[in-house]
Amino acid sequence: LAKTTQPISMDSYEGQEVNITCSHNNIATNDYITWYQQFPSQGPRFIIQGYKTKVTNEVASLFIPADRKSSTLSLPRVSLSDTAVYYCLVGGHGSSNTGKLIFGQGTTLQVKP
Amino acid sequence: ETGVTQTPRHLVMGMTNKKSLKCEQHLGHNAMYWYKQSAKKPLELMFVYSLEERVENNSVPSRFSPECPNSSHLFLHLHTLQPEDSALYLCASSQDTGVVSPLEQYFGPGTRLTVT
């Protein structure tokens, strides 16, 4: 499974756009890129997923360049409640077509007033 | 509320006790997972069940014993645990499409386990 590298921490202010970049040089052809958000003492929450180019939903946008060796999660106009740990995951399906999520350290985003 | 519930939310047990964690999903999914999250460590995948069959056992010690009686319920039976097993245990579920898994998993709130 492809390993991911992302910054340990980031700071931002309310109302700003935040971009978190993740490197995944060994991404395989069948791999998808998925981002999760986790608040303290809670389970991670799915944010967005993509395979290539750009994906946008009501929460975030995901930009994936043509070589797919990196991806950028974009959070528009963050608020204090966006303070959390953000995980970038890359993977496909296992031997029985079941997704296997390998979590790294994640990026701790601190949003300040 | 993600549609995945876990009980108990907190558990304190001695090293000689036997206890079980319960997970239930109300999403109609066909795959369920156990994860362990220790302090300041990444989440670790422990077990994967797809269609009630265990398809992944990530080198987990035998003092952790999973059980999946049906696609909606998942248990983690615990016995003779060690203090280093203290962690947040998370359950998740997903819909295995059978073609390419979208890796969209829904997590429960977790059980905070303390082994004394």
JSON list of N, CA and C in Angstrom, two decimals, chain B residues 1-31:
[
{"chain": "B", "resi": 1, "resn": "GLU", "atom": "N", "xyz": [-23.89, 11.88, 14.25]},
{"chain": "B", "resi": 1, "resn": "GLU", "atom": "CA", "xyz": [-24.39, 10.49, 14.22]},
{"chain": "B", "resi": 1, "resn": "GLU", "atom": "C", "xyz": [-24.08, 9.88, 12.86]},
{"chain": "B", "resi": 2, "resn": "THR", "atom": "N", "xyz": [-23.22, 8.86, 12.84]},
{"chain": "B", "resi": 2, "resn": "THR", "atom": "CA", "xyz": [-22.77, 8.28, 11.57]},
{"chain": "B", "resi": 2, "resn": "THR", "atom": "C", "xyz": [-23.54, 7.03, 11.19]},
{"chain": "B", "resi": 3, "resn": "GLY", "atom": "N", "xyz": [-24.39, 6.51, 12.06]},
{"chain": "B", "resi": 3, "resn": "GLY", "atom": "CA", "xyz": [-25.07, 5.26, 11.80]},
{"chain": "B", "resi": 3, "resn": "GLY", "atom": "C", "xyz": [-24.31, 4.06, 12.33]},
{"chain": "B", "resi": 4, "resn": "VAL", "atom": "N", "xyz": [-23.21, 4.31, 13.02]},
{"chain": "B", "resi": 4, "resn": "VAL", "atom": "CA", "xyz": [-22.42, 3.25, 13.63]},
{"chain": "B", "resi": 4, "resn": "VAL", "atom": "C", "xyz": [-22.36, 3.54, 15.14]},
{"chain": "B", "resi": 5, "resn": "THR", "atom": "N", "xyz": [-22.85, 2.60, 15.93]},
{"chain": "B", "resi": 5, "resn": "THR", "atom": "CA", "xyz": [-22.85, 2.79, 17.38]},
{"chain": "B", "resi": 5, "resn": "THR", "atom": "C", "xyz": [-21.91, 1.80, 18.04]},
{"chain": "B", "resi": 6, "resn": "GLN", "atom": "N", "xyz": [-21.31, 2.23, 19.15]},
{"chain": "B", "resi": 6, "resn": "GLN", "atom": "CA", "xyz": [-20.40, 1.37, 19.88]},
{"chain": "B", "resi": 6, "resn": "GLN", "atom": "C", "xyz": [-20.74, 1.43, 21.36]},
{"chain": "B", "resi": 7, "resn": "THR", "atom": "N", "xyz": [-20.68, 0.28, 22.00]},
{"chain": "B", "resi": 7, "resn": "THR", "atom": "CA", "xyz": [-20.88, 0.21, 23.45]},
{"chain": "B", "resi": 7, "resn": "THR", "atom": "C", "xyz": [-19.87, -0.75, 24.06]},
{"chain": "B", "resi": 8, "resn": "PRO", "atom": "N", "xyz": [-19.41, -0.46, 25.26]},
{"chain": "B", "resi": 8, "resn": "PRO", "atom": "CA", "xyz": [-19.62, 0.79, 25.99]},
{"chain": "B", "resi": 8, "resn": "PRO", "atom": "C", "xyz": [-18.77, 1.90, 25.43]},
{"chain": "B", "resi": 9, "resn": "ARG", "atom": "N", "xyz": [-18.98, 3.11, 25.84]},
{"chain": "B", "resi": 9, "resn": "ARG", "atom": "CA", "xyz": [-18.16, 4.22, 25.39]},
{"chain": "B", "resi": 9, "resn": "ARG", "atom": "C", "xyz": [-16.87, 4.29, 26.19]},
{"chain": "B", "resi": 10, "resn": "HIS", "atom": "N", "xyz": [-16.94, 3.86, 27.43]},
{"chain": "B", "resi": 10, "resn": "HIS", "atom": "CA", "xyz": [-15.75, 3.83, 28.29]},
{"chain": "B", "resi": 10, "resn": "HIS", "atom": "C", "xyz": [-15.73, 2.49, 29.01]},
{"chain": "B", "resi": 11, "resn": "LEU", "atom": "N", "xyz": [-14.52, 1.94, 29.18]},
{"chain": "B", "resi": 11, "resn": "LEU", "atom": "CA", "xyz": [-14.37, 0.66, 29.86]},
{"chain": "B", "resi": 11, "resn": "LEU", "atom": "C", "xyz": [-13.04, 0.63, 30.59]},
{"chain": "B", "resi": 12, "resn": "VAL", "atom": "N", "xyz": [-13.12, 0.27, 31.88]},
{"chain": "B", "resi": 12, "resn": "VAL", "atom": "CA", "xyz": [-11.91, 0.07, 32.67]},
{"chain": "B", "resi": 12, "resn": "VAL", "atom": "C", "xyz": [-11.91, -1.39, 33.09]},
{"chain": "B", "resi": 13, "resn": "MET", "atom": "N", "xyz": [-10.83, -2.09, 32.82]},
{"chain": "B", "resi": 13, "resn": "MET", "atom": "CA", "xyz": [-10.76, -3.50, 33.15]},
{"chain": "B", "resi": 13, "resn": "MET", "atom": "C", "xyz": [-9.39, -3.89, 33.66]},
{"chain": "B", "resi": 14, "resn": "GLY", "atom": "N", "xyz": [-9.37, -4.89, 34.52]},
{"chain": "B", "resi": 14, "resn": "GLY", "atom": "CA", "xyz": [-8.11, -5.41, 35.01]},
{"chain": "B", "resi": 14, "resn": "GLY", "atom": "C", "xyz": [-7.52, -6.40, 34.03]},
{"chain": "B", "resi": 15, "resn": "MET", "atom": "N", "xyz": [-6.29, -6.74, 34.25]},
{"chain": "B", "resi": 15, "resn": "MET", "atom": "CA", "xyz": [-5.58, -7.61, 33.29]},
{"chain": "B", "resi": 15, "resn": "MET", "atom": "C", "xyz": [-6.14, -9.02, 33.27]},
{"chain": "B", "resi": 16, "resn": "THR", "atom": "N", "xyz": [-6.86, -9.42, 34.31]},
{"chain": "B", "resi": 16, "resn": "THR", "atom": "CA", "xyz": [-7.39, -10.79, 34.34]},
{"chain": "B", "resi": 16, "resn": "THR", "atom": "C", "xyz": [-8.85, -10.85, 33.91]},
{"chain": "B", "resi": 17, "resn": "ASN", "atom": "N", "xyz": [-9.43, -9.69, 33.60]},
{"chain": "B", "resi": 17, "resn": "ASN", "atom": "CA", "xyz": [-10.85, -9.67, 33.23]},
{"chain": "B", "resi": 17, "resn": "ASN", "atom": "C", "xyz": [-11.08, -10.14, 31.80]},
{"chain": "B", "resi": 18, "resn": "LYS", "atom": "N", "xyz": [-12.35, -10.47, 31.53]},
{"chain": "B", "resi": 18, "resn": "LYS", "atom": "CA", "xyz": [-12.80, -10.73, 30.17]},
{"chain": "B", "resi": 18, "resn": "LYS", "atom": "C", "xyz": [-13.96, -9.78, 29.90]},
{"chain": "B", "resi": 19, "resn": "LYS", "atom": "N", "xyz": [-13.86, -9.05, 28.83]},
{"chain": "B", "resi": 19, "resn": "LYS", "atom": "CA", "xyz": [-14.91, -8.11, 28.45]},
{"chain": "B", "resi": 19, "resn": "LYS", "atom": "C", "xyz": [-15.10, -8.16, 26.93]},
{"chain": "B", "resi": 20, "resn": "SER", "atom": "N", "xyz": [-16.20, -7.56, 26.48]},
{"chain": "B", "resi": 20, "resn": "SER", "atom": "CA", "xyz": [-16.45, -7.50, 25.04]},
{"chain": "B", "resi": 20, "resn": "SER", "atom": "C", "xyz": [-16.88, -6.09, 24.64]},
{"chain": "B", "resi": 21, "resn": "LEU", "atom": "N", "xyz": [-16.39, -5.67, 23.50]},
{"chain": "B", "resi": 21, "resn": "LEU", "atom": "CA", "xyz": [-16.84, -4.43, 22.89]},
{"chain": "B", "resi": 21, "resn": "LEU", "atom": "C", "xyz": [-17.85, -4.78, 21.79]},
{"chain": "B", "resi": 22, "resn": "LYS", "atom": "N", "xyz": [-18.87, -3.93, 21.68]},
{"chain": "B", "resi": 22, "resn": "LYS", "atom": "CA", "xyz": [-19.91, -4.18, 20.69]},
{"chain": "B", "resi": 22, "resn": "LYS", "atom": "C", "xyz": [-20.01, -3.03, 19.70]},
{"chain": "B", "resi": 23, "resn": "CYS", "atom": "N", "xyz": [-20.23, -3.38, 18.47]},
{"chain": "B", "resi": 23, "resn": "CYS", "atom": "CA", "xyz": [-20.42, -2.39, 17.41]},
{"chain": "B", "resi": 23, "resn": "CYS", "atom": "C", "xyz": [-21.65, -2.80, 16.60]},
{"chain": "B", "resi": 24, "resn": "GLU", "atom": "N", "xyz": [-22.45, -1.83, 16.24]},
{"chain": "B", "resi": 24, "resn": "GLU", "atom": "CA", "xyz": [-23.63, -2.08, 15.41]},
{"chain": "B", "resi": 24, "resn": "GLU", "atom": "C", "xyz": [-23.74, -0.99, 14.36]},
{"chain": "B", "resi": 25, "resn": "GLN", "atom": "N", "xyz": [-23.96, -1.41, 13.11]},
{"chain": "B", "resi": 25, "resn": "GLN", "atom": "CA", "xyz": [-24.14, -0.41, 12.06]},
{"chain": "B", "resi": 25, "resn": "GLN", "atom": "C", "xyz": [-25.54, -0.53, 11.48]},
{"chain": "B", "resi": 26, "resn": "HIS", "atom": "N", "xyz": [-26.12, 0.64, 11.20]},
{"chain": "B", "resi": 26, "resn": "HIS", "atom": "CA", "xyz": [-27.49, 0.74, 10.73]},
{"chain": "B", "resi": 26, "resn": "HIS", "atom": "C", "xyz": [-27.54, 1.25, 9.30]},
{"chain": "B", "resi": 27, "resn": "LEU", "atom": "N", "xyz": [-26.47, 0.98, 8.54]},
{"chain": "B", "resi": 27, "resn": "LEU", "atom": "CA", "xyz": [-26.33, 1.56, 7.21]},
{"chain": "B", "resi": 27, "resn": "LEU", "atom": "C", "xyz": [-26.50, 0.54, 6.09]},
{"chain": "B", "resi": 28, "resn": "GLY", "atom": "N", "xyz": [-26.73, -0.70, 6.45]},
{"chain": "B", "resi": 28, "resn": "GLY", "atom": "CA", "xyz": [-26.86, -1.72, 5.42]},
{"chain": "B", "resi": 28, "resn": "GLY", "atom": "C", "xyz": [-25.55, -2.09, 4.75]},
{"chain": "B", "resi": 29, "resn": "HIS", "atom": "N", "xyz": [-24.44, -1.78, 5.39]},
{"chain": "B", "resi": 29, "resn": "HIS", "atom": "CA", "xyz": [-23.13, -2.10, 4.82]},
{"chain": "B", "resi": 29, "resn": "HIS", "atom": "C", "xyz": [-22.81, -3.58, 4.97]},
{"chain": "B", "resi": 30, "resn": "ASN", "atom": "N", "xyz": [-21.83, -4.03, 4.17]},
{"chain": "B", "resi": 30, "resn": "ASN", "atom": "CA", "xyz": [-21.47, -5.44, 4.23]},
{"chain": "B", "resi": 30, "resn": "ASN", "atom": "C", "xyz": [-20.03, -5.69, 4.68]},
{"chain": "B", "resi": 31, "resn": "ALA", "atom": "N", "xyz": [-19.33, -4.65, 5.09]},
{"chain": "B", "resi": 31, "resn": "ALA", "atom": "CA", "xyz": [-17.97, -4.80, 5.60]},
{"chain": "B", "resi": 31, "resn": "ALA", "atom": "C", "xyz": [-17.85, -4.03, 6.90]}
]
